[in-house]
Coordinates of C-alpha atoms and ligand atoms in Angstrom, one line a residue:
M23 CA -185.7 93.0 24.7
T24 CA -185.3 89.3 24.2
V25 CA -187.3 87.0 26.5
V26 CA -185.7 83.7 27.2
A27 CA -188.1 81.0 28.1
A28 CA -187.0 79.0 31.1
T29 CA -186.1 75.5 30.1
P30 CA -188.0 72.7 31.9
T31 CA -185.8 70.3 33.9
A32 CA -185.6 66.6 33.1
N33 CA -188.9 64.7 33.5
G34 CA -190.7 67.8 32.3
H35 CA -190.7 69.6 35.7
K36 CA -190.9 73.3 35.8
P37 CA -187.4 74.9 36.7
F38 CA -187.0 74.9 40.4
P39 CA -187.0 78.8 40.9
Q40 CA -190.3 79.0 39.0
F41 CA -191.8 76.1 40.9
I42 CA -190.9 77.4 44.3
Q43 CA -192.2 80.9 43.5
E44 CA -195.5 79.4 42.4
F45 CA -195.6 77.1 45.4
K46 CA -195.2 80.1 47.8
A47 CA -198.0 82.0 46.0
Q48 CA -200.2 78.9 46.1
L49 CA -199.7 78.5 49.9
K50 CA -200.4 82.2 50.5
H51 CA -203.6 82.0 48.5
L52 CA -204.7 78.8 50.2
F53 CA -203.9 79.9 53.8
H54 CA -204.9 83.6 53.6
I55 CA -207.5 83.9 50.9
R56 CA -209.3 80.5 50.3
S57 CA -209.1 79.8 54.1
D58 CA -207.7 81.4 57.2
I59 CA -204.7 79.5 58.7
N60 CA -205.4 81.1 62.1
Q61 CA -208.7 79.4 62.2
L62 CA -207.5 76.2 60.6
S63 CA -204.6 75.9 63.1
I64 CA -206.9 75.6 66.2
K65 CA -208.3 72.4 65.0
R66 CA -206.4 69.1 64.4
G67 CA -205.7 67.9 60.9
M68 CA -206.4 69.8 57.7
P69 CA -209.5 70.1 55.5
P70 CA -209.1 67.6 52.6
F71 CA -209.3 70.4 49.9
I72 CA -206.3 72.2 51.4
L73 CA -204.1 69.1 51.4
R74 CA -205.4 68.1 48.0
E75 CA -204.4 71.5 46.6
I76 CA -201.0 71.5 48.2
M77 CA -200.2 68.1 46.9
S78 CA -201.5 68.9 43.4
S79 CA -198.2 70.7 42.6
T80 CA -196.4 67.4 43.6
P81 CA -194.1 69.2 46.0
L82 CA -192.6 65.8 47.1
S83 CA -191.1 65.3 43.7
T84 CA -188.4 67.6 44.9
Y85 CA -187.2 64.7 47.1
I86 CA -187.4 62.0 44.5
P87 CA -184.3 61.0 42.3
E88 CA -184.3 62.1 38.7
Q89 CA -184.1 58.5 37.4
Y90 CA -187.5 57.8 39.0
G91 CA -189.2 60.8 37.6
G92 CA -188.5 63.3 40.4
R93 CA -186.7 66.6 40.6
G94 CA -183.5 64.9 41.7
G95 CA -183.5 65.1 45.5
H96 CA -181.0 68.0 45.6
I97 CA -180.4 69.1 49.2
H98 CA -180.5 72.8 48.5
E99 CA -183.9 72.5 46.7
G100 CA -185.3 70.3 49.5
L101 CA -184.2 72.9 52.1
A102 CA -185.8 75.7 50.0
L103 CA -189.1 73.7 49.8
A104 CA -189.0 73.1 53.6
A105 CA -188.4 76.8 54.2
A106 CA -191.2 77.9 51.8
A107 CA -193.6 75.6 53.8
S108 CA -192.5 76.6 57.2
Y109 CA -193.0 80.3 56.5
E110 CA -196.7 79.6 56.3
S111 CA -197.0 76.5 58.5
L112 CA -194.3 74.8 60.6
P113 CA -196.3 71.5 60.9
L114 CA -196.7 71.4 57.0
S115 CA -192.9 71.8 56.7
L116 CA -192.4 69.1 59.4
G117 CA -194.8 66.8 57.4
F118 CA -192.6 67.4 54.3
G119 CA -189.5 66.7 56.3
I120 CA -190.8 63.4 57.5
N121 CA -191.6 62.3 54.0
W122 CA -188.2 63.5 52.8
A123 CA -185.6 62.5 55.5
L124 CA -187.5 59.7 57.3
F125 CA -188.9 57.9 54.3
L126 CA -187.9 58.9 50.8
Q127 CA -184.2 59.4 51.3
P128 CA -183.6 56.1 53.2
T129 CA -185.8 54.2 50.7
G130 CA -183.9 55.7 47.8
K131 CA -180.5 55.0 49.4
Y132 CA -181.2 51.5 50.8
G133 CA -184.3 50.1 49.1
E134 CA -184.3 47.4 46.5
E135 CA -184.9 48.4 42.9
K136 CA -188.4 47.0 42.4
I137 CA -190.0 48.5 45.5
K138 CA -188.2 51.8 45.0
A139 CA -189.8 52.2 41.5
K140 CA -193.2 51.4 42.8
V141 CA -193.1 53.7 45.8
F142 CA -191.6 56.7 43.9
T143 CA -194.2 56.3 41.2
D144 CA -197.0 56.1 43.8
F145 CA -195.6 59.4 45.4
L146 CA -195.5 61.1 42.0
T147 CA -198.8 60.0 40.6
N148 CA -201.0 59.2 43.6
Q149 CA -199.7 61.8 46.1
K150 CA -198.8 59.1 48.6
M151 CA -197.0 59.8 51.9
G152 CA -194.5 58.0 54.1
G153 CA -193.1 58.1 57.6
L154 CA -190.9 56.2 60.0
M155 CA -191.6 54.2 63.2
I156 CA -188.7 53.8 65.6
T157 CA -190.0 54.9 69.0
E158 CA -191.9 52.5 71.3
P159 CA -193.6 53.3 74.5
G160 CA -190.8 51.7 76.6
Y161 CA -187.9 52.7 74.3
G162 CA -187.4 56.3 73.0
S163 CA -183.8 57.5 73.5
D164 CA -183.1 53.9 74.2
A165 CA -184.2 52.8 70.7
L166 CA -181.4 50.3 70.4
H167 CA -183.3 48.1 72.9
M168 CA -186.6 48.3 71.0
Q169 CA -188.8 45.2 71.5
S170 CA -190.5 45.1 68.1
S171 CA -189.3 41.8 66.5
Y172 CA -189.5 39.9 63.4
T173 CA -189.2 36.3 62.2
T174 CA -188.8 35.0 58.7
K175 CA -191.3 32.6 57.2
D176 CA -192.3 31.6 53.5
G177 CA -190.3 34.5 52.2
N178 CA -192.1 37.0 54.4
Y179 CA -190.9 39.0 57.4
H180 CA -193.4 38.8 60.2
L181 CA -193.2 42.0 62.3
Q182 CA -194.8 42.4 65.7
G183 CA -194.7 45.2 68.2
T184 CA -196.0 48.6 69.3
K185 CA -194.8 51.9 68.0
H186 CA -195.8 55.4 69.0
W187 CA -195.2 59.1 68.3
A188 CA -194.5 58.5 64.5
G189 CA -195.5 61.7 62.6
L190 CA -198.3 61.1 60.1
T191 CA -199.8 58.3 62.2
G192 CA -202.9 57.0 60.4
W193 CA -202.2 59.2 57.4
A194 CA -199.1 57.8 55.7
D195 CA -199.5 55.2 53.0
Y196 CA -196.0 53.8 53.5
W197 CA -194.1 53.3 56.6
L198 CA -190.5 52.4 57.4
L199 CA -190.8 50.0 60.2
T200 CA -188.0 49.0 62.5
A201 CA -187.5 45.8 64.4
R202 CA -184.9 43.3 65.8
Q203 CA -184.7 39.7 64.5
K204 CA -185.9 37.1 66.9
N205 CA -183.9 33.9 66.9
K206 CA -185.1 30.4 67.5
N207 CA -184.7 30.7 71.3
G208 CA -186.9 33.8 71.3
K209 CA -183.9 36.2 71.9
L210 CA -183.6 39.4 69.9
K211 CA -180.5 40.1 67.9
R212 CA -178.6 43.3 68.5
D213 CA -179.0 44.9 65.1
I214 CA -182.0 46.8 63.9
D215 CA -183.6 46.2 60.5
F216 CA -185.8 48.4 58.4
F217 CA -188.8 47.3 56.4
I218 CA -191.1 49.2 53.9
C219 CA -194.7 48.6 54.9
D220 CA -197.3 49.4 52.3
V221 CA -200.5 49.8 54.4
S222 CA -202.7 49.3 51.4
A223 CA -201.3 45.8 50.7
P224 CA -202.7 42.6 52.2
E225 CA -201.4 41.8 55.7
Q226 CA -199.6 45.2 55.9
N227 CA -202.3 47.1 57.6
I228 CA -201.2 49.1 60.7
V229 CA -203.8 49.5 63.4
V230 CA -203.9 52.8 65.3
E231 CA -204.8 52.1 68.8
E232 CA -204.9 55.7 70.0
F233 CA -204.5 59.2 68.6
Y234 CA -202.6 61.5 70.8
E235 CA -203.6 65.1 71.8
N236 CA -200.3 66.5 70.7
L237 CA -199.3 69.8 72.3
G238 CA -198.5 71.7 69.0
V239 CA -198.3 70.9 65.3
Y240 CA -202.0 70.3 65.3
L241 CA -201.9 69.6 61.5
L242 CA -200.0 66.3 62.1
P243 CA -201.5 63.2 63.7
Y244 CA -199.5 61.2 66.3
G245 CA -200.5 58.2 68.3
R246 CA -199.9 54.5 69.3
N247 CA -199.8 51.8 66.7
H248 CA -200.2 48.1 66.9
I249 CA -197.8 46.3 64.5
D250 CA -198.6 42.8 63.2
V251 CA -197.7 42.7 59.6
K252 CA -196.2 40.4 57.0
I253 CA -193.7 42.2 54.8
P254 CA -192.6 40.6 51.4
S255 CA -188.8 39.9 51.2
G256 CA -188.0 42.7 48.6
Q257 CA -189.2 45.3 51.1
K258 CA -186.4 45.0 53.6
L259 CA -183.8 47.9 53.4
V260 CA -180.3 46.6 52.5
P261 CA -177.7 48.3 54.9
Q262 CA -174.2 48.9 53.6
S263 CA -172.8 47.5 56.8
T264 CA -175.0 47.3 59.9
G265 CA -178.6 48.4 60.4
I266 CA -177.6 50.6 63.3
K267 CA -175.2 52.5 61.1
M268 CA -177.9 52.9 58.5
M269 CA -180.2 54.2 61.2
L270 CA -177.6 56.8 62.3
D271 CA -177.0 57.8 58.6
L272 CA -180.7 58.5 58.1
L273 CA -181.3 60.2 61.6
H274 CA -178.2 62.4 61.2
R275 CA -179.3 63.4 57.6
S276 CA -182.7 64.3 59.0
R277 CA -181.1 66.5 61.7
M278 CA -178.8 68.2 59.2
Q279 CA -181.9 69.2 57.2
F280 CA -183.7 70.8 60.2
P281 CA -182.2 74.2 59.2
G282 CA -184.5 74.1 56.1
M283 CA -187.6 73.9 58.3
A284 CA -186.2 76.5 60.6
M285 CA -185.4 78.9 57.9
G286 CA -188.8 79.8 56.8
F287 CA -190.1 79.9 60.4
L288 CA -187.3 82.2 61.6
Q289 CA -187.9 84.6 58.6
R290 CA -191.6 84.6 59.5
M291 CA -190.8 85.4 63.2
L292 CA -188.6 88.3 62.0
D293 CA -191.1 89.7 59.5
E294 CA -194.0 89.5 62.0
A295 CA -191.9 91.2 64.7
V296 CA -190.7 94.0 62.5
Q297 CA -194.1 94.7 61.1
H298 CA -195.8 94.6 64.5
C299 CA -193.2 96.8 66.2
Q300 CA -193.4 99.4 63.4
E301 CA -197.2 99.6 63.6
R302 CA -197.7 99.4 67.3
Q303 CA -197.7 102.7 69.2
V304 CA -196.8 102.7 72.9
G305 CA -196.3 105.8 74.9
G306 CA -196.7 108.1 71.8
K307 CA -194.1 106.3 69.7
S308 CA -193.6 103.2 67.7
L309 CA -192.5 100.2 69.7
F310 CA -189.6 99.9 67.2
N311 CA -187.9 102.9 68.9
Y312 CA -187.4 101.2 72.2
D313 CA -183.8 99.9 72.7
Q314 CA -185.0 96.7 74.4
V315 CA -187.3 96.0 71.5
Q316 CA -184.5 96.6 69.0
Q317 CA -182.3 94.1 71.0
R318 CA -184.9 91.4 70.6
I319 CA -185.2 92.2 66.9
S320 CA -181.5 92.0 66.5
H321 CA -181.6 88.5 68.1
L322 CA -184.2 87.5 65.5
Q323 CA -182.0 88.8 62.8
S324 CA -179.0 86.9 64.1
A325 CA -181.0 83.7 64.4
Y326 CA -182.0 84.2 60.7
T327 CA -178.3 84.7 59.7
I328 CA -177.0 81.7 61.7
C329 CA -179.7 79.5 60.1
S330 CA -178.9 80.7 56.6
A331 CA -175.3 79.6 57.2
M332 CA -176.5 76.2 58.5
C333 CA -178.6 75.7 55.4
F334 CA -175.5 76.4 53.2
N335 CA -173.5 74.0 55.3
S336 CA -176.1 71.3 55.1
S337 CA -176.6 71.8 51.4
Q338 CA -172.9 70.9 50.9
K339 CA -172.9 67.8 53.3
A340 CA -176.2 66.2 53.7
G341 CA -176.5 64.5 50.2
V342 CA -177.4 60.8 50.2
E343 CA -174.1 60.0 48.6
N344 CA -172.4 60.8 52.0
D345 CA -172.4 58.5 54.9
L346 CA -173.5 60.6 57.9
A347 CA -173.4 57.9 60.5
P348 CA -170.0 59.1 61.9
H349 CA -171.2 62.7 62.0
G350 CA -173.4 62.6 65.1
L351 CA -171.8 65.5 66.9
E352 CA -172.3 68.0 64.0
A353 CA -175.8 66.7 63.2
N354 CA -177.0 66.7 66.8
A355 CA -175.5 70.2 67.4
V356 CA -177.3 71.5 64.3
K357 CA -180.6 70.2 65.3
T358 CA -180.3 71.2 68.9
Y359 CA -179.0 74.7 68.2
V360 CA -181.5 75.5 65.4
T361 CA -184.5 74.3 67.4
D362 CA -183.3 76.4 70.4
L363 CA -183.2 79.4 68.0
M364 CA -186.7 78.6 66.9
Q365 CA -188.0 78.4 70.4
S366 CA -186.3 81.6 71.6
S367 CA -187.4 83.5 68.5
A368 CA -190.9 82.4 69.1
Q369 CA -190.6 83.7 72.7
S370 CA -189.3 87.0 71.4
L371 CA -192.1 87.4 69.0
L372 CA -194.7 86.6 71.8
Q373 CA -193.0 89.2 74.0
L374 CA -193.1 91.9 71.3
V375 CA -196.7 91.2 70.4
G376 CA -198.0 91.1 73.9
A377 CA -201.4 89.8 74.9
K378 CA -202.9 89.5 71.5
G379 CA -200.2 86.9 70.6
Y380 CA -201.1 84.7 73.6
R381 CA -203.6 82.7 71.5
L382 CA -203.5 79.6 69.4
D383 CA -205.1 81.5 66.6
H384 CA -202.2 83.9 66.4
I385 CA -198.9 83.1 64.8
A386 CA -196.9 84.1 67.9
G387 CA -198.8 81.8 70.3
R388 CA -198.8 78.9 67.9
A389 CA -195.1 79.4 67.2
I390 CA -194.4 78.6 70.9
V391 CA -196.2 75.3 70.9
D392 CA -195.2 74.3 67.4
S393 CA -191.5 74.9 67.8
Ligands
LIG29 C1 -193.4 65.9 68.1 C2 -192.7 64.6 68.1 C3 -192.5 64.0 66.9 C4 -191.9 62.7 66.9 N1 -191.8 62.0 65.6 C5 -191.3 60.7 65.7 C6 -191.3 60.0 64.4 O1 -191.7 60.4 63.3 N2 -190.9 58.7 64.5 C7 -190.5 58.1 65.7 O2 -190.1 56.9 65.6 N3 -190.5 58.8 66.9 C8 -190.9 60.1 66.8 N4 -190.9 60.8 68.0 C9 -190.4 60.2 69.3 C10 -189.1 60.7 69.7 O3 -188.1 60.2 68.8 C11 -188.8 60.4 71.1 O4 -189.8 61.1 71.9 C12 -187.4 60.5 71.5 O5 -186.6 59.5 71.0 C13 -187.3 60.5 73.1 O6 -187.9 59.3 73.6 P1 -188.9 59.4 74.8 O7 -189.9 60.4 74.5 O8 -189.3 58.0 75.1 O9 -188.1 60.0 76.0 P2 -187.1 59.2 77.0 O10 -186.2 58.3 76.2 O11 -187.8 58.6 78.1 O12 -186.2 60.4 77.5 C14 -186.8 61.3 78.5 C15 -185.8 62.4 78.7 O13 -184.5 61.9 79.2 C16 -183.5 62.4 78.4 N5 -182.4 61.4 78.4 C17 -182.4 60.3 77.7 N6 -181.2 59.7 77.8 C18 -180.4 60.5 78.6 C19 -179.1 60.5 79.1 N7 -178.3 59.4 78.8 N8 -178.6 61.4 79.8 C20 -179.4 62.5 80.1 N9 -180.7 62.6 79.7 C21 -181.2 61.6 78.9 C22 -184.1 62.6 77.1 O14 -183.3 63.7 76.4 C23 -185.4 63.2 77.5 O15 -185.4 64.6 77.7 C24 -191.5 62.1 68.1 C25 -191.7 62.7 69.3 C26 -192.3 63.9 69.3 C27 -192.6 64.7 70.6

């Protein structure tokens, strides 16, 4: 028998199928042998050694274009990585998704050359992370009326405002900050601009005023941030038309990529449900034999199938080469429907598991608050 060695991809990365298999094995080892994810998940944050180990295989290289040393940012690979992470931990996958859709993709698509090269190198060699701040205490759905503002002086953009609920608050090394330009009369212009903030650089530090006690996804920090930073001119994103269209393009891409995160989660719900129902004896027979139980399991199977189709659809459409700004209906429907599938699947698993699932240190209970 001839054994053909797998050829490494450009930039010396392992072939993706090998990388993803090893990544899954690494997560299993980290969360079930070196530590116990059920215990980790009742506390906020993550022990530094776990995060260090996860980042040591440079998973975020999947989201970085090939010409900057990454794996190429292919959508199908990004979805597969999100699914591998969410099988073990939904918040870990959400953290990857934030870095991917809310920071790396928009930076790659709209950033200036010099800052892009620096940011991508920092992600690849120093395991840096990035997030996005749009929401303000007074303006959530109504983000177009945000009050964060900027003025231009001495080649810098001076941004001021308050942002909250940004995933990776206090953790991320880079932020995409959003603000409206203030004119000489103190009025805010209609359009929204995006700036790359490097919190380790002078005058770009972001102060976290409060960390929130978020209901689920304990791994991820959220909070309220005070923004008063001076951003160098090369760090403003350059929209192809308006900033609002750029924002829609990136938000819709993020929503189209939700099925990746949902995929691993739904597979886990299904695997847990099948295993539990086969093992649990009620009334002298396995739970699996009851028709109402089978109906719930068939719902879980159909959620899995629908989500697989959505992943395929997104892998065809969500590439950065496409402008997703006009595709709000599809992107919003994908996100809404797939998150409903996640929530109803979590409910099904909790019903099937019964009382022992009604705990934060059980996957069924956690799935309810995380999804
Ligand atoms: C877990 C989590 C993660 C988040 N991550 C980020 C992040 O990374 N970056 C970031 O910038 N923000 C983030 N957010 C904030 C999120 O984008 C906002 O919560 C969202 O935009 C809604 O804003 P709001 O909470 O102020 O609700 P509001 O805008 O006050 O809305 C309240 C309710 O009214 C509904 N509503 C709004 N408009 C209408 C309407 N026209 N008709 C009927 N109903 C309406 C909304 O759907 C909602 O149910 C996150 C929030 C959460 C909970």
